[in-house]
């Protein structure tokens, strides 16, 4: 769908056409031409002309209802968005693994693959991503013209306008022109965003934060990421660094003593609650050298003393960060994602109790666990659709 500039002869028509399509996509009801005209307060001839164009272009399909009209006569014809008219491609680059997916325009997963990030970085990482994308499209017999856009989530400070990853410690990237590198290989639009920003879009669309306008998503994996939505829009900050809470100080005494960073450039909080930090602390006090963060959490749940000590200290740091975020932004909810969310049933009541103890009632917020296995990939679809005016802002 082309986006025309204000002042052009077809500007009003384009705006109305966009409204029609967005209402069909986002509306809770099945619309006929007549009911859509009433909903949008546009004339029936105007709606009919716009619907005709959208049907001809392939965005919507007209389907006859299975039920007859209440007063008899012809069965009503409903307008249905063709969610597989185009596809989106999402890439979620994590410090440990990178996930790729082809999705339809309703967020339906068509194909999903995962590769090892650190192993890929030792090779030509961009070429690896390009080859994976092309192989996935070939597997599903999807040509490039059927791709609406590709969106990539990168860990770290990301200039989403220029498509540059300003700093990603876990990848060793500094001012890396990710968009330019990928755009050399594909004809469709490519968008670059911080990975957790992309994930919070997915949470607000179909996840734990659905229909909420003020949301914070915090993911804890290799590092700590945070995506912020205010008034329904991503908040990126003045230099695209909003939400970098991995640098938050949650214990001034510990911070003043200095700390050894797991990855160069990682902040204080990441070195207390991130997966590699938890593993490092456990290995320094145990003869066992092959445990991962998930297993250490499980040992803590089972009551092992060393694991419980390390995990409880990490949860103390996390609780302080949540209290600070809630006090500053007063979101409707804070959603926790990443590997830590798998143990959420055990520690969530503790975090909620800490928030309620330290904050006044007006500043309290509900802490929730993500309900989405592919939040960032789903967010990639949201980002692509917003960029092409298929979803309202």
XYZ file of C-alpha atoms in Angstrom:
393
model
C 0.000 0.000 0.000
C 1.616 3.249 -1.072
C 1.810 6.137 1.359
C 1.245 9.487 -0.349
C 2.396 12.825 1.019
C 0.043 15.452 2.386
C -1.055 17.893 -0.261
C -1.161 15.466 -3.182
C -4.503 15.094 -5.012
C -5.062 11.556 -3.777
C -4.041 12.223 -0.176
C -7.556 12.081 1.307
C -8.354 8.947 -0.654
C -5.154 7.319 0.616
C -6.000 8.214 4.219
C -9.503 6.728 3.858
C -8.165 3.632 2.162
C -5.708 3.152 5.011
C -8.517 3.536 7.558
C -10.630 0.949 5.761
C -7.850 -1.628 5.714
C -6.779 -0.964 9.300
C -10.365 -1.314 10.524
C -10.774 -4.635 8.720
C -7.465 -5.885 10.182
C -7.909 -4.595 13.729
C -11.689 -4.537 14.143
C -13.361 -7.132 16.333
C -16.293 -7.575 13.961
C -16.796 -8.989 10.499
C -17.735 -6.035 8.315
C -19.905 -5.767 5.263
C -19.538 -2.743 2.993
C -22.582 -1.156 4.597
C -21.504 -1.752 8.206
C -18.001 -0.506 7.428
C -19.413 2.704 5.943
C -21.433 3.231 9.123
C -18.445 2.489 11.355
C -16.084 4.893 9.557
C -18.765 7.505 8.806
C -18.004 7.436 5.090
C -20.505 7.266 2.243
C -21.423 3.881 0.823
C -20.117 4.796 -2.674
C -16.769 5.881 -1.157
C -16.453 2.655 0.839
C -17.450 0.569 -2.163
C -14.795 2.171 -4.368
C -12.077 1.719 -1.740
C -13.064 -1.891 -1.075
C -13.001 -2.623 -4.794
C -9.402 -1.379 -4.968
C -8.322 -3.378 -1.917
C -9.921 -6.533 -3.314
C -8.249 -5.999 -6.695
C -4.860 -5.414 -5.045
C -5.278 -8.595 -2.984
C -5.353 -7.209 0.557
C -8.895 -8.307 1.317
C -11.262 -11.064 0.254
C -15.051 -10.964 0.123
C -16.664 -14.049 1.658
C -20.319 -14.894 1.756
C -21.596 -15.585 5.252
C -22.743 -19.111 6.075
C -25.793 -17.649 7.775
C -28.624 -15.930 5.962
C -29.667 -12.410 6.856
C -32.096 -12.161 9.805
C -34.887 -10.896 7.561
C -34.204 -13.363 4.782
C -32.834 -12.502 1.359
C -29.223 -12.753 0.244
C -26.552 -13.882 2.667
C -24.350 -10.970 3.795
C -20.879 -10.646 2.255
C -18.084 -10.065 4.756
C -14.739 -8.343 4.172
C -11.805 -10.486 5.319
C -8.130 -9.516 5.473
C -5.971 -11.942 3.485
C -3.270 -12.589 6.079
C -1.184 -14.579 3.596
C -1.310 -12.033 0.792
C 2.181 -11.051 1.976
C 4.657 -12.420 4.515
C 7.104 -10.890 6.963
C 10.534 -12.147 7.925
C 11.793 -11.664 11.459
C 15.329 -12.129 12.759
C 16.033 -11.964 16.487
C 19.779 -11.759 17.132
C 20.653 -12.850 20.656
C 24.040 -13.072 22.306
C 23.767 -16.879 22.385
C 21.397 -17.825 19.557
C 19.722 -16.139 16.604
C 16.173 -17.041 15.592
C 14.653 -16.538 12.163
C 11.019 -16.867 11.118
C 8.658 -16.375 8.233
C 5.266 -15.207 9.489
C 1.960 -14.282 7.927
C 0.354 -10.893 8.500
C -1.585 -12.162 11.510
C 1.569 -13.323 13.252
C 1.110 -16.952 12.261
C 4.392 -18.856 12.254
C 5.123 -20.329 8.825
C 8.696 -21.500 9.379
C 11.173 -21.109 12.253
C 14.912 -21.774 12.487
C 17.680 -21.166 15.006
C 21.433 -20.750 14.616
C 24.309 -20.302 17.067
C 25.216 -16.605 17.220
C 28.758 -16.835 18.575
C 29.647 -19.581 16.100
C 28.139 -17.516 13.277
C 30.149 -14.430 14.232
C 33.358 -16.387 13.665
C 32.295 -16.692 10.014
C 30.555 -14.268 7.651
C 27.526 -13.652 9.853
C 25.615 -11.527 7.335
C 26.056 -14.072 4.560
C 24.912 -16.777 6.973
C 21.701 -14.829 7.703
C 21.097 -14.134 4.011
C 21.537 -17.791 3.082
C 19.200 -18.895 5.875
C 16.495 -16.434 4.785
C 16.707 -17.494 1.151
C 16.674 -21.180 2.083
C 13.567 -20.672 4.239
C 11.761 -18.801 1.454
C 12.690 -21.527 -1.005
C 11.451 -24.232 1.385
C 8.028 -22.573 1.491
C 8.038 -21.580 -2.182
C 7.707 -17.876 -1.317
C 9.209 -15.460 -3.810
C 10.736 -12.095 -2.848
C 7.735 -10.183 -4.213
C 5.526 -11.876 -1.602
C 7.633 -10.500 1.261
C 6.272 -7.307 2.792
C 9.490 -6.568 4.688
C 12.202 -7.998 6.916
C 12.761 -6.739 10.474
C 15.835 -7.502 12.557
C 16.104 -7.134 16.319
C 19.642 -6.527 17.578
C 20.852 -6.637 21.197
C 22.170 -3.260 22.267
C 21.807 0.398 21.383
C 20.324 0.583 17.898
C 19.687 3.607 15.690
C 16.444 2.441 14.124
C 16.307 5.354 11.646
C 19.733 4.715 10.145
C 19.694 0.966 10.714
C 22.964 1.076 12.630
C 23.765 -1.011 15.699
C 25.593 1.589 17.752
C 26.855 -0.803 20.408
C 26.209 -4.489 21.005
C 28.776 -5.890 23.473
C 27.688 -9.519 23.116
C 28.282 -9.322 19.350
C 31.401 -7.166 19.413
C 29.628 -4.615 17.178
C 30.297 -0.889 17.332
C 28.572 1.439 14.841
C 27.744 -1.579 12.697
C 25.676 -0.720 9.547
C 23.400 -3.756 9.772
C 20.688 -2.398 7.485
C 23.141 -1.492 4.726
C 24.834 -4.901 4.950
C 21.527 -6.781 4.662
C 19.944 -4.468 2.067
C 22.610 -5.397 -0.477
C 21.059 -8.861 -0.707
C 17.293 -8.267 -0.767
C 14.825 -6.156 -2.808
C 12.246 -5.733 -0.031
C 12.397 -3.170 2.813
C 14.572 -3.938 5.833
C 14.043 -2.457 9.281
C 16.434 -2.581 12.224
C 15.311 -2.263 15.838
C 16.534 -3.075 19.316
C 15.541 -6.680 20.002
C 13.557 -5.959 23.172
C 11.801 -2.995 21.541
C 10.671 -5.445 18.898
C 9.587 -7.935 21.564
C 7.471 -5.411 23.478
C 5.560 -4.702 20.257
C 4.743 -8.400 20.091
C 3.644 -8.455 23.743
C 1.328 -5.489 23.199
C -0.160 -7.061 20.059
C -0.891 -10.621 21.147
C 0.854 -11.239 24.456
C 0.539 -10.575 28.175
C 0.239 -6.808 27.596
C -2.433 -6.976 24.892
C -4.557 -3.804 24.707
C -2.368 -1.970 27.238
C -0.850 1.432 26.413
C 1.895 1.776 29.059
C 4.113 -1.303 29.150
C 7.650 -2.253 30.129
C 9.162 -5.539 28.973
C 12.348 -6.728 30.662
C 14.176 -9.708 29.201
C 16.963 -11.514 30.966
C 19.157 -13.876 29.009
C 22.802 -13.374 28.073
C 22.250 -9.728 29.044
C 19.377 -7.603 30.313
C 17.143 -5.717 27.886
C 14.169 -3.441 28.325
C 11.511 -2.237 25.897
C 9.219 0.653 26.798
C 5.832 1.532 25.332
C 4.252 4.839 26.383
C 0.831 5.872 25.064
C 0.955 2.916 22.691
C 4.236 3.989 21.070
C 7.808 2.768 21.468
C 9.933 5.093 23.576
C 13.496 4.992 22.241
C 15.073 7.972 23.996
C 17.163 10.836 22.673
C 20.042 8.655 21.451
C 18.065 5.399 21.025
C 19.351 4.193 24.403
C 16.117 4.227 26.446
C 15.638 0.966 28.306
C 19.319 0.087 28.679
C 18.682 -0.960 32.268
C 21.545 -3.446 32.140
C 23.623 -0.439 33.255
C 21.381 0.289 36.254
C 23.104 0.345 39.659
C 21.149 -1.780 42.114
C 23.719 -1.826 44.945
C 25.968 1.212 45.335
C 28.413 -0.555 47.684
C 29.041 -3.379 45.234
C 29.292 -0.955 42.327
C 31.844 1.226 44.125
C 34.115 -1.800 44.598
C 34.196 -2.416 40.849
C 33.226 -5.628 39.067
C 34.586 -7.934 36.406
C 32.337 -7.828 33.351
C 31.234 -11.069 31.697
C 31.232 -9.293 28.317
C 33.197 -6.117 27.667
C 30.785 -3.195 27.879
C 28.150 -4.992 29.981
C 26.636 -2.999 32.833
C 26.257 -3.581 36.562
C 22.815 -5.205 36.539
C 23.734 -7.542 33.676
C 26.687 -8.735 35.727
C 24.353 -9.622 38.604
C 21.361 -11.271 36.906
C 22.432 -12.242 33.368
C 22.739 -15.931 32.530
C 26.540 -15.971 32.035
C 27.026 -14.094 35.324
C 24.908 -16.607 37.253
C 26.866 -19.488 35.692
C 30.193 -17.807 36.489
C 29.238 -17.242 40.133
C 28.081 -20.830 40.498
C 31.190 -22.279 38.889
C 33.457 -20.259 41.193
C 31.912 -21.945 44.241
C 31.242 -25.428 42.909
C 33.204 -28.334 41.511
C 30.543 -28.673 38.802
C 31.620 -26.756 35.711
C 28.944 -27.562 33.134
C 25.732 -26.139 34.567
C 23.708 -23.508 32.692
C 21.561 -20.776 34.245
C 18.331 -22.751 33.810
C 19.723 -25.724 35.723
C 21.067 -23.448 38.465
C 17.576 -21.969 38.883
C 16.187 -25.482 39.172
C 18.789 -26.351 41.829
C 17.757 -23.238 43.760
C 14.107 -24.281 43.592
C 15.100 -27.710 44.894
C 16.913 -26.075 47.822
C 20.601 -26.478 46.999
C 22.390 -23.937 49.237
C 24.885 -22.444 46.747
C 22.357 -22.161 43.912
C 19.751 -20.649 46.247
C 22.232 -18.071 47.545
C 23.238 -16.973 44.015
C 19.693 -16.900 42.636
C 18.243 -15.063 45.629
C 20.946 -12.402 45.341
C 20.173 -12.051 41.634
C 16.454 -11.727 42.428
C 17.256 -9.003 44.986
C 18.994 -6.989 42.260
C 16.122 -7.641 39.860
C 13.569 -6.515 42.451
C 15.394 -3.213 42.986
C 15.468 -2.593 39.237
C 11.725 -3.310 38.926
C 10.938 -0.954 41.803
C 12.963 1.814 40.158
C 11.317 1.243 36.766
C 7.836 1.208 38.293
C 8.503 4.367 40.308
C 9.842 6.213 37.257
C 7.404 5.157 34.525
C 4.289 3.897 36.361
C 3.474 1.318 33.646
C 0.266 -0.693 33.625
C 2.391 -3.823 33.738
C 5.970 -5.047 33.656
C 6.417 -8.195 31.581
C 9.387 -10.483 32.211
C 10.812 -12.465 29.325
C 13.947 -14.327 28.330
C 15.289 -17.465 29.947
C 14.445 -16.275 33.445
C 10.717 -16.389 32.709
C 10.832 -20.209 32.705
C 11.247 -20.148 36.503
C 8.762 -17.330 37.009
C 6.155 -19.442 38.805
C 8.661 -19.753 41.676
C 9.993 -16.206 42.058
C 7.197 -13.968 40.735
C 5.315 -13.714 44.065
C 8.557 -12.592 45.750
C 9.101 -9.792 43.229
C 5.489 -8.625 43.442
C 5.688 -8.537 47.241
C 8.849 -6.410 47.120
C 7.209 -3.912 44.770
C 4.128 -3.640 46.957
C 6.273 -3.203 50.069
C 8.400 -0.336 48.750
C 6.027 1.574 46.483
C 2.866 3.540 47.261
C -0.323 2.104 45.859
C -0.476 4.611 42.977
C 2.999 3.567 41.740
C 2.532 -0.180 42.006
C 2.395 -2.260 38.886
C 1.619 -5.865 38.063
C 4.591 -8.050 37.151
C 3.701 -10.660 34.538
C 5.478 -13.369 32.596
C 5.586 -13.392 28.830
C 3.032 -15.643 27.165
C 4.797 -15.632 23.819
C 7.518 -18.096 22.794
C 8.532 -15.811 19.901
C 7.817 -12.286 21.163
C 10.571 -10.577 19.141
C 9.669 -12.434 15.953
C 6.014 -11.533 16.412
C 7.127 -7.972 17.074
C 8.954 -8.045 13.746
C 5.601 -8.585 12.044
C 4.088 -5.687 14.016
C 6.993 -3.413 13.073
C 6.716 -4.288 9.374
C 2.949 -3.782 9.366
C 3.182 -0.447 11.187
C 5.800 0.767 8.727
C 3.419 -0.095 5.872
C 0.377 1.446 7.602
C -1.394 -1.898 7.980
C -1.726 -1.357 11.738
C -2.683 1.936 13.336
C -0.055 3.717 15.397
